[in-house]
Amino acid sequence: MHAPRLTPDILLRAYAEGLFPMAERRDDPALYWVSPEKRGIFPLDAFHVPRRLARTIRSNKFAVTADAAFADVMRACAAPTKGREETWINDEILRLYTALHAGGHAHSLECWRDKKLVGGLYGVRLGGAFFGESMFSRETDASKVALAHLIARLKRGGFTLLDAQFLTEHLARFGAIEISRKKYLAILSKAIATPAYWPASSGNVGIFSSAPALGETGLTGATATTDGSWLGALVLQLITQTS
């Protein structure tokens, strides 16, 4: 069933019902609704960081920002790459999600190296649910670092659901699991009703201290750079904290 021309409001209502749009191909203007029988999700307290990836995160090899280049991240996700010659992100998807971003309902994380965009991801938020849409990598581990930073931000902001849409062998390595549509919809309903916030965009993060703020448990040490990107030590600390 093909969807009519969508608006950001219709799209958000669809996400609340467990639906999301896709295109058959990048050059196909039509969209269709998807609601998988089996849904991939990340339990936020069970995200697994392999030892080598933890070293990369801690080294701050990549500068990771939030919402600094949303459209560029989407275009990079849409671009064909070796082993992924065809993508599902068409011009209509680009239009819709950049509008969601402008309205504060979609976010991106960017990985930079030598001031070049080398990896990242983007997704949609609704209440305490975050729907991961796509990621890309131009350097080894860049998208994995972006995913770890996403988990840290979601935990910091009080989110309870990270929807991965489909379970892949790659995502399962980091703790993603597959659940039934019925179970997913029950989790989704609770997550949407959960108050959560997207931590400040790059440039406004500041330095966390050991003093509790807004009722949250404080974090130790200087954990943000002057441009607002989070340091790896903070990310690993947040990931290992349990709720």
PDB file of C-alpha atoms in Angstrom:
ATOM      1  CA  MET A   1       0.000   0.000   0.000  1.00  0.00           C
ATOM      2  CA  HIS A   2       1.523   3.300  -1.078  1.00  0.00           C
ATOM      3  CA  ALA A   3       1.284   6.265   1.269  1.00  0.00           C
ATOM      4  CA  PRO A   4      -0.207   9.568   0.096  1.00  0.00           C
ATOM      5  CA  ARG A   5       1.991  12.647   0.151  1.00  0.00           C
ATOM      6  CA  LEU A   6       3.009  12.935   3.767  1.00  0.00           C
ATOM      7  CA  THR A   7       3.424  15.795   6.200  1.00  0.00           C
ATOM      8  CA  PRO A   8       5.659  15.801   9.283  1.00  0.00           C
ATOM      9  CA  ASP A   9       2.569  15.597  11.532  1.00  0.00           C
ATOM     10  CA  ILE A  10       1.214  12.551   9.713  1.00  0.00           C
ATOM     11  CA  LEU A  11       4.650  10.960   9.902  1.00  0.00           C
ATOM     12  CA  LEU A  12       4.848  11.433  13.670  1.00  0.00           C
ATOM     13  CA  ARG A  13       1.372   9.935  14.099  1.00  0.00           C
ATOM     14  CA  ALA A  14       2.477   6.948  12.021  1.00  0.00           C
ATOM     15  CA  TYR A  15       5.552   6.421  14.210  1.00  0.00           C
ATOM     16  CA  ALA A  16       3.281   6.423  17.259  1.00  0.00           C
ATOM     17  CA  GLU A  17       1.375   3.528  15.655  1.00  0.00           C
ATOM     18  CA  GLY A  18       4.524   1.548  14.876  1.00  0.00           C
ATOM     19  CA  LEU A  19       4.737   2.507  11.188  1.00  0.00           C
ATOM     20  CA  PHE A  20       7.517   4.113   9.186  1.00  0.00           C
ATOM     21  CA  PRO A  21       7.865   4.948   5.466  1.00  0.00           C
ATOM     22  CA  MET A  22      10.388   3.637   2.963  1.00  0.00           C
ATOM     23  CA  ALA A  23      10.994   3.830  -0.768  1.00  0.00           C
ATOM     24  CA  GLU A  24      11.817   0.872  -2.987  1.00  0.00           C
ATOM     25  CA  ARG A  25      14.788   2.698  -4.454  1.00  0.00           C
ATOM     26  CA  ARG A  26      16.473   6.055  -4.191  1.00  0.00           C
ATOM     27  CA  ASP A  27      15.079   7.140  -7.585  1.00  0.00           C
ATOM     28  CA  ASP A  28      11.526   5.911  -6.874  1.00  0.00           C
ATOM     29  CA  PRO A  29       9.333   8.849  -5.751  1.00  0.00           C
ATOM     30  CA  ALA A  30       6.710   6.635  -4.082  1.00  0.00           C
ATOM     31  CA  LEU A  31       6.718   5.692  -0.393  1.00  0.00           C
ATOM     32  CA  TYR A  32       5.078   2.777   1.383  1.00  0.00           C
ATOM     33  CA  TRP A  33       4.383   2.004   5.033  1.00  0.00           C
ATOM     34  CA  VAL A  34       6.348  -0.635   6.913  1.00  0.00           C
ATOM     35  CA  SER A  35       5.392  -2.385  10.166  1.00  0.00           C
ATOM     36  CA  PRO A  36       7.646  -5.447  10.570  1.00  0.00           C
ATOM     37  CA  GLU A  37       6.283  -8.610  12.158  1.00  0.00           C
ATOM     38  CA  LYS A  38       9.577  -8.791  14.044  1.00  0.00           C
ATOM     39  CA  ARG A  39      11.106  -5.546  15.265  1.00  0.00           C
ATOM     40  CA  GLY A  40      14.730  -4.841  16.091  1.00  0.00           C
ATOM     41  CA  ILE A  41      15.335  -2.779  19.219  1.00  0.00           C
ATOM     42  CA  PHE A  42      18.263  -1.907  21.483  1.00  0.00           C
ATOM     43  CA  PRO A  43      17.705  -2.424  25.227  1.00  0.00           C
ATOM     44  CA  LEU A  44      19.566   0.681  26.376  1.00  0.00           C
ATOM     45  CA  ASP A  45      21.027  -0.933  29.488  1.00  0.00           C
ATOM     46  CA  ALA A  46      22.369  -3.885  27.505  1.00  0.00           C
ATOM     47  CA  PHE A  47      24.338  -2.100  24.785  1.00  0.00           C
ATOM     48  CA  HIS A  48      27.614  -3.960  24.239  1.00  0.00           C
ATOM     49  CA  VAL A  49      30.797  -2.045  23.447  1.00  0.00           C
ATOM     50  CA  PRO A  50      33.541  -4.364  22.131  1.00  0.00           C
ATOM     51  CA  ARG A  51      36.933  -3.732  23.699  1.00  0.00           C
ATOM     52  CA  ARG A  52      38.506  -2.401  20.511  1.00  0.00           C
ATOM     53  CA  LEU A  53      35.622   0.000  19.921  1.00  0.00           C
ATOM     54  CA  ALA A  54      35.851   1.205  23.530  1.00  0.00           C
ATOM     55  CA  ARG A  55      39.503   2.100  22.916  1.00  0.00           C
ATOM     56  CA  THR A  56      38.524   4.036  19.795  1.00  0.00           C
ATOM     57  CA  ILE A  57      35.799   5.920  21.669  1.00  0.00           C
ATOM     58  CA  ARG A  58      38.119   6.736  24.559  1.00  0.00           C
ATOM     59  CA  SER A  59      40.842   7.958  22.186  1.00  0.00           C
ATOM     60  CA  ASN A  60      38.531  10.663  20.787  1.00  0.00           C
ATOM     61  CA  LYS A  61      39.778   9.803  17.321  1.00  0.00           C
ATOM     62  CA  PHE A  62      36.553  11.278  15.972  1.00  0.00           C
ATOM     63  CA  ALA A  63      34.973  14.533  17.106  1.00  0.00           C
ATOM     64  CA  VAL A  64      31.286  13.728  17.545  1.00  0.00           C
ATOM     65  CA  THR A  65      28.687  16.478  17.320  1.00  0.00           C
ATOM     66  CA  ALA A  66      24.889  16.546  17.461  1.00  0.00           C
ATOM     67  CA  ASP A  67      22.611  18.295  14.966  1.00  0.00           C
ATOM     68  CA  ALA A  68      25.538  20.082  13.329  1.00  0.00           C
ATOM     69  CA  ALA A  69      24.971  18.708   9.793  1.00  0.00           C
ATOM     70  CA  PHE A  70      21.630  16.904   9.668  1.00  0.00           C
ATOM     71  CA  ALA A  71      21.017  17.267   5.929  1.00  0.00           C
ATOM     72  CA  ASP A  72      24.592  16.244   5.115  1.00  0.00           C
ATOM     73  CA  VAL A  73      24.201  13.101   7.229  1.00  0.00           C
ATOM     74  CA  MET A  74      20.967  12.209   5.430  1.00  0.00           C
ATOM     75  CA  ARG A  75      22.553  12.715   2.024  1.00  0.00           C
ATOM     76  CA  ALA A  76      25.522  10.566   3.029  1.00  0.00           C
ATOM     77  CA  CYS A  77      23.158   7.818   4.210  1.00  0.00           C
ATOM     78  CA  ALA A  78      21.316   8.029   0.887  1.00  0.00           C
ATOM     79  CA  ALA A  79      24.471   7.826  -1.237  1.00  0.00           C
ATOM     80  CA  PRO A  80      25.374   4.463  -2.778  1.00  0.00           C
ATOM     81  CA  THR A  81      28.526   2.838  -1.452  1.00  0.00           C
ATOM     82  CA  LYS A  82      30.487  -0.302  -2.180  1.00  0.00           C
ATOM     83  CA  GLY A  83      28.349  -3.246  -1.113  1.00  0.00           C
ATOM     84  CA  ARG A  84      25.269  -0.982  -0.867  1.00  0.00           C
ATOM     85  CA  GLU A  85      24.674   0.290  -4.371  1.00  0.00           C
ATOM     86  CA  GLU A  86      20.960   0.912  -3.801  1.00  0.00           C
ATOM     87  CA  THR A  87      19.377   2.782  -0.892  1.00  0.00           C
ATOM     88  CA  TRP A  88      15.791   3.499   0.161  1.00  0.00           C
ATOM     89  CA  ILE A  89      16.242   7.205   0.988  1.00  0.00           C
ATOM     90  CA  ASN A  90      14.640   9.202  -1.827  1.00  0.00           C
ATOM     91  CA  ASP A  91      13.969  12.920  -2.234  1.00  0.00           C
ATOM     92  CA  GLU A  92      10.621  12.670  -0.423  1.00  0.00           C
ATOM     93  CA  ILE A  93      12.295  11.051   2.588  1.00  0.00           C
ATOM     94  CA  LEU A  94      14.887  13.842   2.554  1.00  0.00           C
ATOM     95  CA  ARG A  95      12.138  16.471   2.450  1.00  0.00           C
ATOM     96  CA  LEU A  96      10.121  14.944   5.271  1.00  0.00           C
ATOM     97  CA  TYR A  97      12.939  14.295   7.702  1.00  0.00           C
ATOM     98  CA  THR A  98      14.659  17.632   7.221  1.00  0.00           C
ATOM     99  CA  ALA A  99      11.263  19.178   8.059  1.00  0.00           C
ATOM    100  CA  LEU A 100      11.058  16.981  11.160  1.00  0.00           C
ATOM    101  CA  HIS A 101      14.545  18.146  12.114  1.00  0.00           C
ATOM    102  CA  ALA A 102      13.561  21.781  11.674  1.00  0.00           C
ATOM    103  CA  GLY A 103      10.675  21.138  14.057  1.00  0.00           C
ATOM    104  CA  GLY A 104      12.916  19.509  16.675  1.00  0.00           C
ATOM    105  CA  HIS A 105      11.637  15.957  16.101  1.00  0.00           C
ATOM    106  CA  ALA A 106      14.635  14.492  14.254  1.00  0.00           C
ATOM    107  CA  HIS A 107      18.300  14.529  15.191  1.00  0.00           C
ATOM    108  CA  SER A 108      21.680  13.582  13.828  1.00  0.00           C
ATOM    109  CA  LEU A 109      25.065  12.680  15.209  1.00  0.00           C
ATOM    110  CA  GLU A 110      28.141  13.463  13.141  1.00  0.00           C
ATOM    111  CA  CYS A 111      31.644  12.007  13.315  1.00  0.00           C
ATOM    112  CA  TRP A 112      34.404  14.304  12.092  1.00  0.00           C
ATOM    113  CA  ARG A 113      38.068  13.671  11.404  1.00  0.00           C
ATOM    114  CA  ASP A 114      40.328  16.506  10.276  1.00  0.00           C
ATOM    115  CA  LYS A 115      37.147  18.615   9.921  1.00  0.00           C
ATOM    116  CA  LYS A 116      35.695  16.169   7.378  1.00  0.00           C
ATOM    117  CA  LEU A 117      32.373  14.367   7.912  1.00  0.00           C
ATOM    118  CA  VAL A 118      33.321  10.683   8.006  1.00  0.00           C
ATOM    119  CA  GLY A 119      30.333   9.031   9.676  1.00  0.00           C
ATOM    120  CA  GLY A 120      27.040   9.571  11.391  1.00  0.00           C
ATOM    121  CA  LEU A 121      23.420   8.630  11.852  1.00  0.00           C
ATOM    122  CA  TYR A 122      19.994  10.195  12.116  1.00  0.00           C
ATOM    123  CA  GLY A 123      16.609   9.353  13.583  1.00  0.00           C
ATOM    124  CA  VAL A 124      13.298  10.563  14.959  1.00  0.00           C
ATOM    125  CA  ARG A 125      12.274  11.137  18.570  1.00  0.00           C
ATOM    126  CA  LEU A 126       8.818  10.979  20.085  1.00  0.00           C
ATOM    127  CA  GLY A 127       8.493  11.144  23.864  1.00  0.00           C
ATOM    128  CA  GLY A 128      10.963   8.654  25.307  1.00  0.00           C
ATOM    129  CA  ALA A 129      11.315   6.729  22.027  1.00  0.00           C
ATOM    130  CA  PHE A 130      14.041   7.238  19.442  1.00  0.00           C
ATOM    131  CA  PHE A 131      13.678   5.663  16.006  1.00  0.00           C
ATOM    132  CA  GLY A 132      17.032   5.075  14.347  1.00  0.00           C
ATOM    133  CA  GLU A 133      16.714   5.527  10.594  1.00  0.00           C
ATOM    134  CA  SER A 134      20.095   5.110   8.934  1.00  0.00           C
ATOM    135  CA  MET A 135      23.832   5.475   9.436  1.00  0.00           C
ATOM    136  CA  PHE A 136      26.901   5.748   7.248  1.00  0.00           C
ATOM    137  CA  SER A 137      30.644   5.397   7.597  1.00  0.00           C
ATOM    138  CA  ARG A 138      33.513   6.628   5.461  1.00  0.00           C
ATOM    139  CA  GLU A 139      36.183   5.526   7.940  1.00  0.00           C
ATOM    140  CA  THR A 140      36.485   2.373  10.002  1.00  0.00           C
ATOM    141  CA  ASP A 141      34.328   2.461  13.148  1.00  0.00           C
ATOM    142  CA  ALA A 142      32.885   5.938  12.503  1.00  0.00           C
ATOM    143  CA  SER A 143      29.251   4.770  12.434  1.00  0.00           C
ATOM    144  CA  LYS A 144      29.856   2.517  15.448  1.00  0.00           C
ATOM    145  CA  VAL A 145      31.210   5.463  17.430  1.00  0.00           C
ATOM    146  CA  ALA A 146      28.148   7.495  16.409  1.00  0.00           C
ATOM    147  CA  LEU A 147      25.897   4.664  17.637  1.00  0.00           C
ATOM    148  CA  ALA A 148      27.669   4.567  20.998  1.00  0.00           C
ATOM    149  CA  HIS A 149      27.293   8.331  21.334  1.00  0.00           C
ATOM    150  CA  LEU A 150      23.594   7.950  20.520  1.00  0.00           C
ATOM    151  CA  ILE A 151      23.130   5.372  23.285  1.00  0.00           C
ATOM    152  CA  ALA A 152      24.865   7.694  25.750  1.00  0.00           C
ATOM    153  CA  ARG A 153      22.669  10.640  24.785  1.00  0.00           C
ATOM    154  CA  LEU A 154      19.485   8.604  25.020  1.00  0.00           C
ATOM    155  CA  LYS A 155      20.394   7.328  28.467  1.00  0.00           C
ATOM    156  CA  ARG A 156      21.312  10.835  29.597  1.00  0.00           C
ATOM    157  CA  GLY A 157      17.992  12.173  28.298  1.00  0.00           C
ATOM    158  CA  GLY A 158      15.793   9.524  29.941  1.00  0.00           C
ATOM    159  CA  PHE A 159      14.771   7.652  26.784  1.00  0.00           C
ATOM    160  CA  THR A 160      13.497   4.088  27.203  1.00  0.00           C
ATOM    161  CA  LEU A 161      13.355   2.801  23.611  1.00  0.00           C
ATOM    162  CA  LEU A 162      15.798   2.783  20.707  1.00  0.00           C
ATOM    163  CA  ASP A 163      14.030   1.317  17.690  1.00  0.00           C
ATOM    164  CA  ALA A 164      16.426  -0.232  15.165  1.00  0.00           C
ATOM    165  CA  GLN A 165      13.547  -1.286  12.849  1.00  0.00           C
ATOM    166  CA  PHE A 166      15.172  -4.505  11.590  1.00  0.00           C
ATOM    167  CA  LEU A 167      17.599  -6.784  13.404  1.00  0.00           C
ATOM    168  CA  THR A 168      20.824  -7.459  11.513  1.00  0.00           C
ATOM    169  CA  GLU A 169      23.815  -9.574  12.465  1.00  0.00           C
ATOM    170  CA  HIS A 170      25.842  -6.370  12.698  1.00  0.00           C
ATOM    171  CA  LEU A 171      23.442  -4.722  15.172  1.00  0.00           C
ATOM    172  CA  ALA A 172      23.088  -7.915  17.211  1.00  0.00           C
ATOM    173  CA  ARG A 173      26.821  -7.697  17.987  1.00  0.00           C
ATOM    174  CA  PHE A 174      26.072  -4.554  19.975  1.00  0.00           C
ATOM    175  CA  GLY A 175      23.124  -5.945  21.910  1.00  0.00           C
ATOM    176  CA  ALA A 176      20.154  -5.419  19.580  1.00  0.00           C
ATOM    177  CA  ILE A 177      17.375  -7.981  19.896  1.00  0.00           C
ATOM    178  CA  GLU A 178      14.260  -8.929  17.971  1.00  0.00           C
ATOM    179  CA  ILE A 179      10.762  -8.821  19.464  1.00  0.00           C
ATOM    180  CA  SER A 180       7.251  -9.414  18.157  1.00  0.00           C
ATOM    181  CA  ARG A 181       5.139  -6.595  16.773  1.00  0.00           C
ATOM    182  CA  LYS A 182       2.687  -6.996  19.673  1.00  0.00           C
ATOM    183  CA  LYS A 183       5.425  -6.649  22.269  1.00  0.00           C
ATOM    184  CA  TYR A 184       6.978  -3.757  20.380  1.00  0.00           C
ATOM    185  CA  LEU A 185       3.718  -1.812  20.293  1.00  0.00           C
ATOM    186  CA  ALA A 186       3.296  -2.256  24.053  1.00  0.00           C
ATOM    187  CA  ILE A 187       6.848  -0.993  24.689  1.00  0.00           C
ATOM    188  CA  LEU A 188       6.337   1.829  22.200  1.00  0.00           C
ATOM    189  CA  SER A 189       3.151   3.029  23.902  1.00  0.00           C
ATOM    190  CA  LYS A 190       4.926   3.306  27.253  1.00  0.00           C
ATOM    191  CA  ALA A 191       8.002   4.933  25.734  1.00  0.00           C
ATOM    192  CA  ILE A 192       6.019   7.651  23.947  1.00  0.00           C
ATOM    193  CA  ALA A 193       4.330   8.535  27.246  1.00  0.00           C
ATOM    194  CA  THR A 194       7.701   8.788  29.021  1.00  0.00           C
ATOM    195  CA  PRO A 195       9.124  12.304  29.458  1.00  0.00           C
ATOM    196  CA  ALA A 196      12.576  12.552  27.873  1.00  0.00           C
ATOM    197  CA  TYR A 197      14.795  15.209  26.371  1.00  0.00           C
ATOM    198  CA  TRP A 198      17.471  15.370  23.705  1.00  0.00           C
ATOM    199  CA  PRO A 199      20.628  16.667  25.431  1.00  0.00           C
ATOM    200  CA  ALA A 200      21.779  20.072  24.250  1.00  0.00           C
ATOM    201  CA  SER A 201      23.065  20.328  20.711  1.00  0.00           C
ATOM    202  CA  SER A 202      26.748  20.835  20.029  1.00  0.00           C
ATOM    203  CA  GLY A 203      28.019  24.144  21.275  1.00  0.00           C
ATOM    204  CA  ASN A 204      25.666  24.142  24.277  1.00  0.00           C
ATOM    205  CA  VAL A 205      26.601  20.992  26.159  1.00  0.00           C
ATOM    206  CA  GLY A 206      28.978  22.613  28.629  1.00  0.00           C
ATOM    207  CA  ILE A 207      31.080  20.776  31.177  1.00  0.00           C
ATOM    208  CA  PHE A 208      29.457  18.192  33.407  1.00  0.00           C
ATOM    209  CA  SER A 209      30.563  18.142  37.035  1.00  0.00           C
ATOM    210  CA  SER A 210      30.110  15.903  40.009  1.00  0.00           C
ATOM    211  CA  ALA A 211      27.255  18.091  41.286  1.00  0.00           C
ATOM    212  CA  PRO A 212      23.756  16.684  40.605  1.00  0.00           C
ATOM    213  CA  ALA A 213      21.679  18.849  38.266  1.00  0.00           C
ATOM    214  CA  LEU A 214      17.924  18.797  37.703  1.00  0.00           C
ATOM    215  CA  GLY A 215      17.617  15.714  39.847  1.00  0.00           C
ATOM    216  CA  GLU A 216      20.077  13.704  37.758  1.00  0.00           C
ATOM    217  CA  THR A 217      23.104  11.849  38.998  1.00  0.00           C
ATOM    218  CA  GLY A 218      26.142  13.979  38.259  1.00  0.00           C
ATOM    219  CA  LEU A 219      29.065  12.840  36.155  1.00  0.00           C
ATOM    220  CA  THR A 220      32.672  13.365  37.015  1.00  0.00           C
ATOM    221  CA  GLY A 221      35.406  15.267  35.246  1.00  0.00           C
ATOM    222  CA  ALA A 222      35.577  17.608  32.282  1.00  0.00           C
ATOM    223  CA  THR A 223      33.561  15.730  29.679  1.00  0.00           C
ATOM    224  CA  ALA A 224      32.873  18.117  26.820  1.00  0.00           C
ATOM    225  CA  THR A 225      35.147  20.027  24.498  1.00  0.00           C
ATOM    226  CA  THR A 226      34.914  23.736  23.798  1.00  0.00           C
ATOM    227  CA  ASP A 227      32.797  23.061  20.677  1.00  0.00           C
ATOM    228  CA  GLY A 228      30.305  21.058  22.739  1.00  0.00           C
ATOM    229  CA  SER A 229      31.185  17.595  21.405  1.00  0.00           C
ATOM    230  CA  TRP A 230      31.169  14.884  24.056  1.00  0.00           C
ATOM    231  CA  LEU A 231      34.412  13.187  25.020  1.00  0.00           C
ATOM    232  CA  GLY A 232      34.681   9.426  24.880  1.00  0.00           C
ATOM    233  CA  ALA A 233      35.099   9.083  28.651  1.00  0.00           C
ATOM    234  CA  LEU A 234      31.637  10.551  29.203  1.00  0.00           C
ATOM    235  CA  VAL A 235      30.081   8.319  26.567  1.00  0.00           C
ATOM    236  CA  LEU A 236      31.515   5.130  28.067  1.00  0.00           C
ATOM    237  CA  GLN A 237      30.514   6.227  31.554  1.00  0.00           C
ATOM    238  CA  LEU A 238      26.917   6.843  30.500  1.00  0.00           C
ATOM    239  CA  ILE A 239      26.678   3.555  28.600  1.00  0.00           C
ATOM    240  CA  THR A 240      27.774   1.530  31.616  1.00  0.00           C
ATOM    241  CA  GLN A 241      25.378   3.270  34.009  1.00  0.00           C
ATOM    242  CA  THR A 242      22.241   1.273  34.748  1.00  0.00           C
ATOM    243  CA  SER A 243      18.837   2.787  35.282  1.00  0.00           C
TER     244      SER A 243
END
